[in-house]
Short mmCIF file of C-alpha atoms in Angstrom, two decimals:
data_model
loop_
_atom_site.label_atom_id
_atom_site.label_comp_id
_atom_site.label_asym_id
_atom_site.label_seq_id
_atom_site.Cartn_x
_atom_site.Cartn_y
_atom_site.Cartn_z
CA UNK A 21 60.13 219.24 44.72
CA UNK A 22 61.98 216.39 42.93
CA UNK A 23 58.25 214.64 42.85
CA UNK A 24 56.86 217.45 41.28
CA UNK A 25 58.72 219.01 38.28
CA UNK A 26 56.07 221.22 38.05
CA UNK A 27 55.87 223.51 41.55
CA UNK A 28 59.97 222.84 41.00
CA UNK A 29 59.94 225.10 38.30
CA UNK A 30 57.52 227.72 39.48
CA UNK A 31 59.65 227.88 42.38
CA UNK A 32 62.80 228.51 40.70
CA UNK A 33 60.92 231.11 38.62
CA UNK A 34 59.25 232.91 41.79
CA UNK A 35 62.91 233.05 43.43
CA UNK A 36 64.42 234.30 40.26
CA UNK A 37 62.03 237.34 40.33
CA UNK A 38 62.11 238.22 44.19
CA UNK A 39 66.15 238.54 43.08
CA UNK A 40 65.60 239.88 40.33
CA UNK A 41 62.82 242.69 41.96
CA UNK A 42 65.16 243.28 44.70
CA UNK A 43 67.86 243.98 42.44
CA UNK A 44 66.08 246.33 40.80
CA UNK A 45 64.30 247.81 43.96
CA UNK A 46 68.05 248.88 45.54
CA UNK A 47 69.16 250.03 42.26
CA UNK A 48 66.40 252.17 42.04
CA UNK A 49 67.09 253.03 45.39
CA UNK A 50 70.49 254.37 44.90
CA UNK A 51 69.71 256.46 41.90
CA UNK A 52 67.14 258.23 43.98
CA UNK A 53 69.26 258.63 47.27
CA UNK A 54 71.93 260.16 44.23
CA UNK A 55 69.25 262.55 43.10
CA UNK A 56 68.61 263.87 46.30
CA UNK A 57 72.20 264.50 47.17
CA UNK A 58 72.48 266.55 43.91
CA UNK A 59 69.32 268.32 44.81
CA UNK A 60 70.73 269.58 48.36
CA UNK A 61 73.79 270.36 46.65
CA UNK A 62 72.36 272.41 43.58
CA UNK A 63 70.45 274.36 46.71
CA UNK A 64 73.60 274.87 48.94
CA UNK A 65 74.89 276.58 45.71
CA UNK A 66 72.28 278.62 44.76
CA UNK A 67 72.47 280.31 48.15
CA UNK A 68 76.01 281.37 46.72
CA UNK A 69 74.75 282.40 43.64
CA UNK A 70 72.24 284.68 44.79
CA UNK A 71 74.26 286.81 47.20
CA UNK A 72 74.32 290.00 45.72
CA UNK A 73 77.31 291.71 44.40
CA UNK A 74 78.55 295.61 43.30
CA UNK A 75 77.61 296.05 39.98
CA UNK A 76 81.09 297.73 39.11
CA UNK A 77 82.23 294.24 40.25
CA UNK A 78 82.56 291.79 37.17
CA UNK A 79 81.78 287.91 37.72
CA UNK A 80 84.55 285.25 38.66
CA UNK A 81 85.98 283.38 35.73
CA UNK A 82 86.19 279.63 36.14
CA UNK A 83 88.14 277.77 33.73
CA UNK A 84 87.28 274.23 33.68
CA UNK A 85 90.01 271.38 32.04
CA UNK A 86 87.71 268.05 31.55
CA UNK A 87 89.11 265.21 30.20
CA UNK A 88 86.71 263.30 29.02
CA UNK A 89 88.72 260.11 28.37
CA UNK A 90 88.89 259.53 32.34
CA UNK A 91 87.52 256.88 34.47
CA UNK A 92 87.48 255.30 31.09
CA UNK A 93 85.31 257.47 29.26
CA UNK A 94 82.58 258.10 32.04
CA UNK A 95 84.10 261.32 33.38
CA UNK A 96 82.75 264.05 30.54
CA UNK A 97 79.02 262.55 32.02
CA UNK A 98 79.60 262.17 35.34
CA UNK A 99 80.97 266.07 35.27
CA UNK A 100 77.63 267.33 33.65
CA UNK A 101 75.35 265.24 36.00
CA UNK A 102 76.99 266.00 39.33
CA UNK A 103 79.11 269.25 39.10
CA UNK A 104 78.71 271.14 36.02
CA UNK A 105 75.17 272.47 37.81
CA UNK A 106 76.63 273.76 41.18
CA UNK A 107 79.41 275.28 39.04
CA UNK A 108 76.59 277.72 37.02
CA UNK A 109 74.37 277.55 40.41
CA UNK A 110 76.73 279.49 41.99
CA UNK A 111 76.95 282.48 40.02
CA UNK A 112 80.65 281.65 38.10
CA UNK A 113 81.42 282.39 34.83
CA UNK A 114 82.19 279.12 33.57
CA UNK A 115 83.82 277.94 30.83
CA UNK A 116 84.85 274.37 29.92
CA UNK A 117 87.60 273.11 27.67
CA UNK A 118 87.68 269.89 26.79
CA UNK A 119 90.79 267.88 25.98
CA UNK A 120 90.94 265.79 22.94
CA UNK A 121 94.58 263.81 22.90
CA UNK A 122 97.24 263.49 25.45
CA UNK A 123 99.05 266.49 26.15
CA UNK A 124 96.82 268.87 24.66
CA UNK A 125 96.58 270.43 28.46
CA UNK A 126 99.60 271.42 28.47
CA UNK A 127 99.15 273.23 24.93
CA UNK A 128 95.87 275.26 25.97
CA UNK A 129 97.53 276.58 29.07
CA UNK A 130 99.75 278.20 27.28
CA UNK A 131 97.12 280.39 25.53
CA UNK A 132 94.69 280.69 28.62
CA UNK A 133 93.99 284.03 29.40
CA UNK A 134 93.12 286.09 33.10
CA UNK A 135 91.06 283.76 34.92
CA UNK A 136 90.10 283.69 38.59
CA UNK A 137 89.63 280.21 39.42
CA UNK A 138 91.33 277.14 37.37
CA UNK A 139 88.98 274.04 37.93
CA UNK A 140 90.63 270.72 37.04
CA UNK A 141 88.36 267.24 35.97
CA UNK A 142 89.94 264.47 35.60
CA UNK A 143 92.39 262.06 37.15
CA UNK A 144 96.58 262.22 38.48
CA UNK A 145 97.10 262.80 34.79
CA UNK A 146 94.71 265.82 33.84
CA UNK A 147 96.45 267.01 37.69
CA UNK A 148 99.66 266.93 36.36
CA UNK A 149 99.17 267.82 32.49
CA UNK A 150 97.44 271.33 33.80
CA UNK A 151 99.84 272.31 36.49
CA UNK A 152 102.95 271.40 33.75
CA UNK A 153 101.14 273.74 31.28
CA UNK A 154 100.61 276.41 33.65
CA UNK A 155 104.00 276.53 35.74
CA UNK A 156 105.86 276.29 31.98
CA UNK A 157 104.04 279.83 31.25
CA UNK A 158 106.47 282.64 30.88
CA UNK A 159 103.99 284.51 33.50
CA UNK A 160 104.20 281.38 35.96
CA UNK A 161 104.63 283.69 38.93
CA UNK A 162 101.72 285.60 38.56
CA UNK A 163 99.58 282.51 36.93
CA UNK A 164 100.65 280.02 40.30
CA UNK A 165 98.87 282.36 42.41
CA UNK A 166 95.18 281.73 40.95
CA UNK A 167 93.68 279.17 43.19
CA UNK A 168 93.00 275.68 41.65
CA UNK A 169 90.15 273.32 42.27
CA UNK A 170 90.49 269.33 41.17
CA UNK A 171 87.07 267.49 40.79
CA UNK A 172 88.36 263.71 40.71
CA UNK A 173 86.67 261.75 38.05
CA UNK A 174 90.03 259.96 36.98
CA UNK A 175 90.72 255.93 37.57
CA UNK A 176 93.42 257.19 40.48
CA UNK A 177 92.70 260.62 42.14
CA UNK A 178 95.62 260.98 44.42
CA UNK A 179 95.24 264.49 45.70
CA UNK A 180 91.42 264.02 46.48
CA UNK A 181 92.40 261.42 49.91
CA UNK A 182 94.42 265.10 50.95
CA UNK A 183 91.42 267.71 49.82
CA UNK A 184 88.51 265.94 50.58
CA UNK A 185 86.88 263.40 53.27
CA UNK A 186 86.48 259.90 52.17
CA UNK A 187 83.07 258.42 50.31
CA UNK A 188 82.25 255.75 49.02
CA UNK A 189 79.76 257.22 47.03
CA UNK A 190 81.12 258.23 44.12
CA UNK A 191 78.44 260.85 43.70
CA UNK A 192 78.75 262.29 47.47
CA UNK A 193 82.44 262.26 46.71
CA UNK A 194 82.46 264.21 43.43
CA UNK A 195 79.62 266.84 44.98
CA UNK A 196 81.64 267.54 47.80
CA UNK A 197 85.07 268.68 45.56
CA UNK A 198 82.69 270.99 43.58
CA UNK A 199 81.17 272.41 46.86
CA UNK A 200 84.61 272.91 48.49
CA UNK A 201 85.23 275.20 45.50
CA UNK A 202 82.47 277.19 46.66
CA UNK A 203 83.31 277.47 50.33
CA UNK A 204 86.94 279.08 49.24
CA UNK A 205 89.14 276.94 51.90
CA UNK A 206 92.42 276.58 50.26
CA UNK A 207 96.12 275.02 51.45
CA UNK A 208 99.20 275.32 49.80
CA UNK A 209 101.18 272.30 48.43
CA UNK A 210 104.29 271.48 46.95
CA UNK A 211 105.31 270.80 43.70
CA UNK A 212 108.04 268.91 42.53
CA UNK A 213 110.10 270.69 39.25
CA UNK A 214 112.00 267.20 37.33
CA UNK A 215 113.89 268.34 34.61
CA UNK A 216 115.87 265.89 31.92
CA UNK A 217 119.10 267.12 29.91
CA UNK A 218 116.97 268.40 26.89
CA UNK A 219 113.58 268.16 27.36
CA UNK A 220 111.16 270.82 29.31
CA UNK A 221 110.40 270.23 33.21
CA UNK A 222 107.98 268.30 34.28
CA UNK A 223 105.71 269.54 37.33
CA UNK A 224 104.19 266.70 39.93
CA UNK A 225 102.41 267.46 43.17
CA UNK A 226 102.65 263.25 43.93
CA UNK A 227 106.25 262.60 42.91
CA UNK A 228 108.33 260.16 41.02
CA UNK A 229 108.42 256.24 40.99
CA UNK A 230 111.73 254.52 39.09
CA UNK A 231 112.30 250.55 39.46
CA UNK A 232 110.84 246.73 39.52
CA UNK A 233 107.60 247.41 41.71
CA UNK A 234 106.50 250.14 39.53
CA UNK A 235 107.29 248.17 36.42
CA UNK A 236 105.51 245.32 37.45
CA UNK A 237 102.44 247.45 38.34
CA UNK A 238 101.92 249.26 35.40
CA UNK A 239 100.82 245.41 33.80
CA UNK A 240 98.64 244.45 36.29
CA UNK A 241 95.84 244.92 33.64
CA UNK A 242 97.40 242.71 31.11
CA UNK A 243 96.63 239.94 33.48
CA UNK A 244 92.93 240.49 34.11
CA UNK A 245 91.93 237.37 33.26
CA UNK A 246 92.96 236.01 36.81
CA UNK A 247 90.88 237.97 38.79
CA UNK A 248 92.16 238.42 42.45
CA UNK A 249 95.54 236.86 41.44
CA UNK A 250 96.50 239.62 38.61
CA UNK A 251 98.63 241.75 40.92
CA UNK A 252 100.76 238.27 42.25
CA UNK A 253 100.77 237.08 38.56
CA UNK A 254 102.15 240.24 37.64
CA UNK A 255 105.03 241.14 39.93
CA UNK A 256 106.21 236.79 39.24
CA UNK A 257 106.38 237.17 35.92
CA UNK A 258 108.04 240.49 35.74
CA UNK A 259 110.60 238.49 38.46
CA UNK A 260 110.58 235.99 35.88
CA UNK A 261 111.54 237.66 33.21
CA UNK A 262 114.55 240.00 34.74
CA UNK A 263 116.78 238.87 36.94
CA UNK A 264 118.02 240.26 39.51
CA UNK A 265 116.16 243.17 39.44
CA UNK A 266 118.91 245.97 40.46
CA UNK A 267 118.86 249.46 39.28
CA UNK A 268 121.96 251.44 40.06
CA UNK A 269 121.46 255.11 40.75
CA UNK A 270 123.60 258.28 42.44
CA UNK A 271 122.30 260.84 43.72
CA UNK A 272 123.46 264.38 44.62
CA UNK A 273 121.52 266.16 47.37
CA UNK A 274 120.83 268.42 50.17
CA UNK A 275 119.35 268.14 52.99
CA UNK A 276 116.20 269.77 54.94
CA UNK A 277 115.74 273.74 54.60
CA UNK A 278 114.33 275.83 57.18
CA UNK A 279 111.52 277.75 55.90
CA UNK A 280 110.98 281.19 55.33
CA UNK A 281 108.45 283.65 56.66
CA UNK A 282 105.57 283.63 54.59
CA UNK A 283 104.66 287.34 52.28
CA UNK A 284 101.73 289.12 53.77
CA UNK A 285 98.79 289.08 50.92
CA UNK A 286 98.10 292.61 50.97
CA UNK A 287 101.10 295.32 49.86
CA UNK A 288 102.94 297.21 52.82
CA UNK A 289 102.18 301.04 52.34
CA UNK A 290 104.88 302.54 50.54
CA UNK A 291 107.45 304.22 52.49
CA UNK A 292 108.71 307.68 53.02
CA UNK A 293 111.21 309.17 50.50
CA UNK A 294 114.35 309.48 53.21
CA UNK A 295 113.65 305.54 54.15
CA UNK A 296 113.94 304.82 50.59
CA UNK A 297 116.87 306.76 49.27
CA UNK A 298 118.35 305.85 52.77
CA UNK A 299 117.60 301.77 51.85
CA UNK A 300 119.22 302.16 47.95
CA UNK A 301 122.55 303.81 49.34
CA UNK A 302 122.98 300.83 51.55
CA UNK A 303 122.27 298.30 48.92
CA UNK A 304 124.75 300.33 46.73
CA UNK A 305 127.44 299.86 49.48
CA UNK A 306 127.02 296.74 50.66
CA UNK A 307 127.50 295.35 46.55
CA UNK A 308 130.52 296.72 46.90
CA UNK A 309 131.78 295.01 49.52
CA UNK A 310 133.07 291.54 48.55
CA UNK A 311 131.40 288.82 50.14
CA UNK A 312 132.34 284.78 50.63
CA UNK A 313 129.48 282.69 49.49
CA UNK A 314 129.43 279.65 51.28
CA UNK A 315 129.66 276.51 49.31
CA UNK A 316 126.25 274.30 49.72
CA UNK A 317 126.87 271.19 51.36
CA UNK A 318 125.92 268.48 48.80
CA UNK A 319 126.42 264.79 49.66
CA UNK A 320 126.53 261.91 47.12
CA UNK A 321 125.04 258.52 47.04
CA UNK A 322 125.29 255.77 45.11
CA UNK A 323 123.05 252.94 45.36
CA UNK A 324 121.51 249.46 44.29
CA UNK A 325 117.97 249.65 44.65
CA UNK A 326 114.91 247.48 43.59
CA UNK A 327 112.89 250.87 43.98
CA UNK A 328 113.47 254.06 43.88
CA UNK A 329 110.46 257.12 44.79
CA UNK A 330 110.59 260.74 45.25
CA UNK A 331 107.50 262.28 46.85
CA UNK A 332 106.18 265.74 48.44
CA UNK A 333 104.46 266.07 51.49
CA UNK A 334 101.00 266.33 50.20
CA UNK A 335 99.93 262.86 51.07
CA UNK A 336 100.74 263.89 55.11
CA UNK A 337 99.96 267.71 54.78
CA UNK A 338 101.12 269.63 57.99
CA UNK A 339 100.11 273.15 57.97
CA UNK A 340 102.24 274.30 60.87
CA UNK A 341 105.90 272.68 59.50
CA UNK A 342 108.81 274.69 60.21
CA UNK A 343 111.01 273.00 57.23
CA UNK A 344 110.17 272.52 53.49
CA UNK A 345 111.52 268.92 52.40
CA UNK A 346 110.34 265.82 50.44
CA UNK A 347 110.53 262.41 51.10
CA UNK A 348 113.32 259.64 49.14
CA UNK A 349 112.16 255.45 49.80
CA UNK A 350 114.85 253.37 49.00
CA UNK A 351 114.20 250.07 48.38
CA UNK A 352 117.34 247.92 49.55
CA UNK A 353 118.14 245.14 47.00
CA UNK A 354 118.44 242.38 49.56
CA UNK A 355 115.36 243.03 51.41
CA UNK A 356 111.30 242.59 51.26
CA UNK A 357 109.18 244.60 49.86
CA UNK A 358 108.00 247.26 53.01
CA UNK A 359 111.61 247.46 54.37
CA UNK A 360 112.64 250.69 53.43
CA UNK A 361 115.28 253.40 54.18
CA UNK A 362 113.64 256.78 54.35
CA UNK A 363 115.73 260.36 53.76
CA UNK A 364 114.55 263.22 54.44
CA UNK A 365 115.92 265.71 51.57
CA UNK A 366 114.77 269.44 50.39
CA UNK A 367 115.77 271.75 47.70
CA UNK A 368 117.37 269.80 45.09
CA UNK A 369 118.31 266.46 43.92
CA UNK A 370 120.35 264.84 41.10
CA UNK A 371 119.34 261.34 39.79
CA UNK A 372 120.89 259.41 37.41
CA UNK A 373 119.89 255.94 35.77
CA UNK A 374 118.22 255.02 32.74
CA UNK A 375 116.69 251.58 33.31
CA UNK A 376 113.09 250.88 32.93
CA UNK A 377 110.99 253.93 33.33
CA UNK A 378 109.76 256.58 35.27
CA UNK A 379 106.07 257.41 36.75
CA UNK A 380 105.69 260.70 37.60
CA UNK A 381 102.51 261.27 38.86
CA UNK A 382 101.26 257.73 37.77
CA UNK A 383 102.38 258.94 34.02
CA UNK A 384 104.57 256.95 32.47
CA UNK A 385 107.97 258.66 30.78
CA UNK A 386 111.22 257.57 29.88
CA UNK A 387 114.04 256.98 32.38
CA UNK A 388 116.84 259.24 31.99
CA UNK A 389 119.26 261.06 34.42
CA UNK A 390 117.17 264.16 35.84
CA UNK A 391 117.03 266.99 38.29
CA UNK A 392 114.66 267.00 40.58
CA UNK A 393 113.82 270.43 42.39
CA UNK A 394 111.54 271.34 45.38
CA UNK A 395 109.29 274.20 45.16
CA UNK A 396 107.57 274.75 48.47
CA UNK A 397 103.97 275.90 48.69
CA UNK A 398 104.16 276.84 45.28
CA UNK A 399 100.44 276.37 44.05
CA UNK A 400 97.43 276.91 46.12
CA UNK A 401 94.48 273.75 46.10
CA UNK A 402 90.67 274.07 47.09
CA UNK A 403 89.92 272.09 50.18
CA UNK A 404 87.11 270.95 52.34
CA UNK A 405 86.74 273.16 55.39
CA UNK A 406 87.04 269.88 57.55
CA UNK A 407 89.71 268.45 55.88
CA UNK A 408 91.58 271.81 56.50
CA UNK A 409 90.21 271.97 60.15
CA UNK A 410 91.30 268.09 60.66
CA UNK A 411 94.66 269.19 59.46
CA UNK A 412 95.08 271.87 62.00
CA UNK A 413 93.86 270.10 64.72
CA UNK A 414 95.93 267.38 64.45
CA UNK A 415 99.15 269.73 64.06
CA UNK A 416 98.38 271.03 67.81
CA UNK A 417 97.65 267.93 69.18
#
């Protein structure tokens, strides 16, 4: 080849376009493998659609919250090409609201009307934004019964490794939330209630981050210029910069509750008149009768921690649990990063500190001494069939 410049150059050019033509060929390829998965999909919803239905009975309502600003600006096209067709396939009444700013979730719940399903598309943020909006409601009782469905078209999707089976296709992945909407599977999770001094609560189903590791993370795309190192070049500098990096907190807490019996769905009959007049006298009688309340057992704590997280149970979700609890990591200050103390803790828990910042639910917000509350199976999630079958399974075994 170095004798002739000539066949050196064709060849470079004839290897250049094999590349260049297989390129092509498997990107061609893919799209068509990801038209055929939305064509089985768009028929495995049709099927729903076209079951037939009294004509006294009115259509489902689906209200849809897209943010379009997610998986940095891709998500308001990745919605219409892969789930906004099985939505309207399947015979819903759909409607979509798009947010504009930050926050603006949280706004529009308050004014939603009666709707049947609540459809959420977006990332951790659009998760949290909607489920703050609607538990805020004055009517939050009746409102956190309507089942919710989360399409995950966000940068971080937390909540979809729990619903849904993993893809890498991010197509497959996306069809398959839409489609478990469908098939009407749903578990309940927990939410976590953290309220400031001032301010409104704020909901998460994920929980709450506070300290260095968190810090440093949040600036791992400042650094993106080093590739592969960002995330070491990050957490130096931020060591770098603050020294040592202590937070002091106390907390106030207590411990594991057992849980209670869950309502049956459908209303007892109502009872006969003597059972009732019979039940009021001895409600009557037994308020008159002084009782001691027994103090709760709270313990305090006050620590030195590099990192500090409160988080539910949705990541591990057991269906058959006897207690309702969430989970406190404590970072010791004089150990590595994986060496942890773990609490078990339920029902309530007091926080103070005001270094840094908090995450809650990958949002950032400022640090400030907050409650943080447990509300157990409060809101009810779509979920694949298998996930939910994988779940039970493992809880016998």
């Amino acid at each position: 080849l170095t004798a002739f410049p000539t066949v050196r150059n064709h060849w470079k050019k004839t290897t250049f376009g094999v590349c260049l033509l297989s390129w092509g060929g498997n990107w061609l390829y893919g799209k068509h493998c990801d038209n055929l998965l939305r064509r089985a999909a768009c028929q495995e919803a049709q099927a729903f659609g076209n079951q037939l239905i009294p004509s006294s009975m009115p259509l489902k309502k689906a209200t849809v919250f897209l943010n379009p600003a997610a998986c940095k600006g891709k998500a308001r096209n990745l919605f219409e090409k892969n789930a906004a067709p099985i939505l309207h396939l399947s015979g819903l009444d759909v409607t979509v609201v798009k947010t504009d700013y930050e926050g603006q979730a949280k706004k529009l719940l308050e004014l939603m009307e009666n709707t049947d399903l609540i459809i959420i598309a977006g990332g951790d943020g659009t998760v949290q934004e909607v489920i703050t909006g609607l538990l805020r409601r004055a009517d939050e009782a009746a409102f956190s019964k309507i089942p919710i469905g989360f399409i995950p078209l966000g940068k971080t999707c937390t909540l979809s490794h729990t619903l849904y089976p993993e893809s890498t296709n991010k197509v497959q992945h996306i069809i398959n939330a839409t489609l478990a909407i469908l098939k009407g599977e749903t578990v309940p999770l927990d939410v976590l209630q953290i309220k400031g001094e001032k301010e409104q609560p704020v909901f998460a189903v994920t929980g709450l981050r506070w300290g260095s590791y968190r810090d440093a993370g949040v600036k791992v795309s400042k650094y993106w210029y080093l590739g592969p190192l960002k995330t070491k070049a990050a957490h130096f500098f931020s060591t770098f910069k603050e020294w040592p990096q202590k937070h002091q907190a106390a907390l106030m807490y207590l411990g594991p509750t057992e849980r209670p019996p869950e309502e049956p769905e459908e209303k007892p009959s109502r009872p006969p008149l003597y059972v009732r007049l019979y039940r009021r006298l001895w409600l009557y009688w037994s308020s008159q009768i002084p009782q001691e309340v027994t103090p709760e057992d709270w313990e305090e704590l006050k620590l030195s921690t590099i990192e500090l997280s409160i988080a539910t149970r949705n990541r591990q979700l057991d269906l058959t649990r006897t207690e309702d609890f969430m989970d406190i990591c404590i970072e010791a200050d004089t150990v590595s990063k994986g060496q942890f103390c773990l609490t078990l803790i339920s029902t309530v828990i007091c926080t103070q500190g005001t270094e840094g910042s908090f995450g809650i639910d990958n949002e950032e917000y400022e640090a400030m001494p907050v409650e943080v509350k447990l509300l157990p199976r409060k809101l009810r999630f779509f979920c694949d069939p298998r996930m939910r079958e994988q779940m039970l399974h493992a809880a016998v075994q």
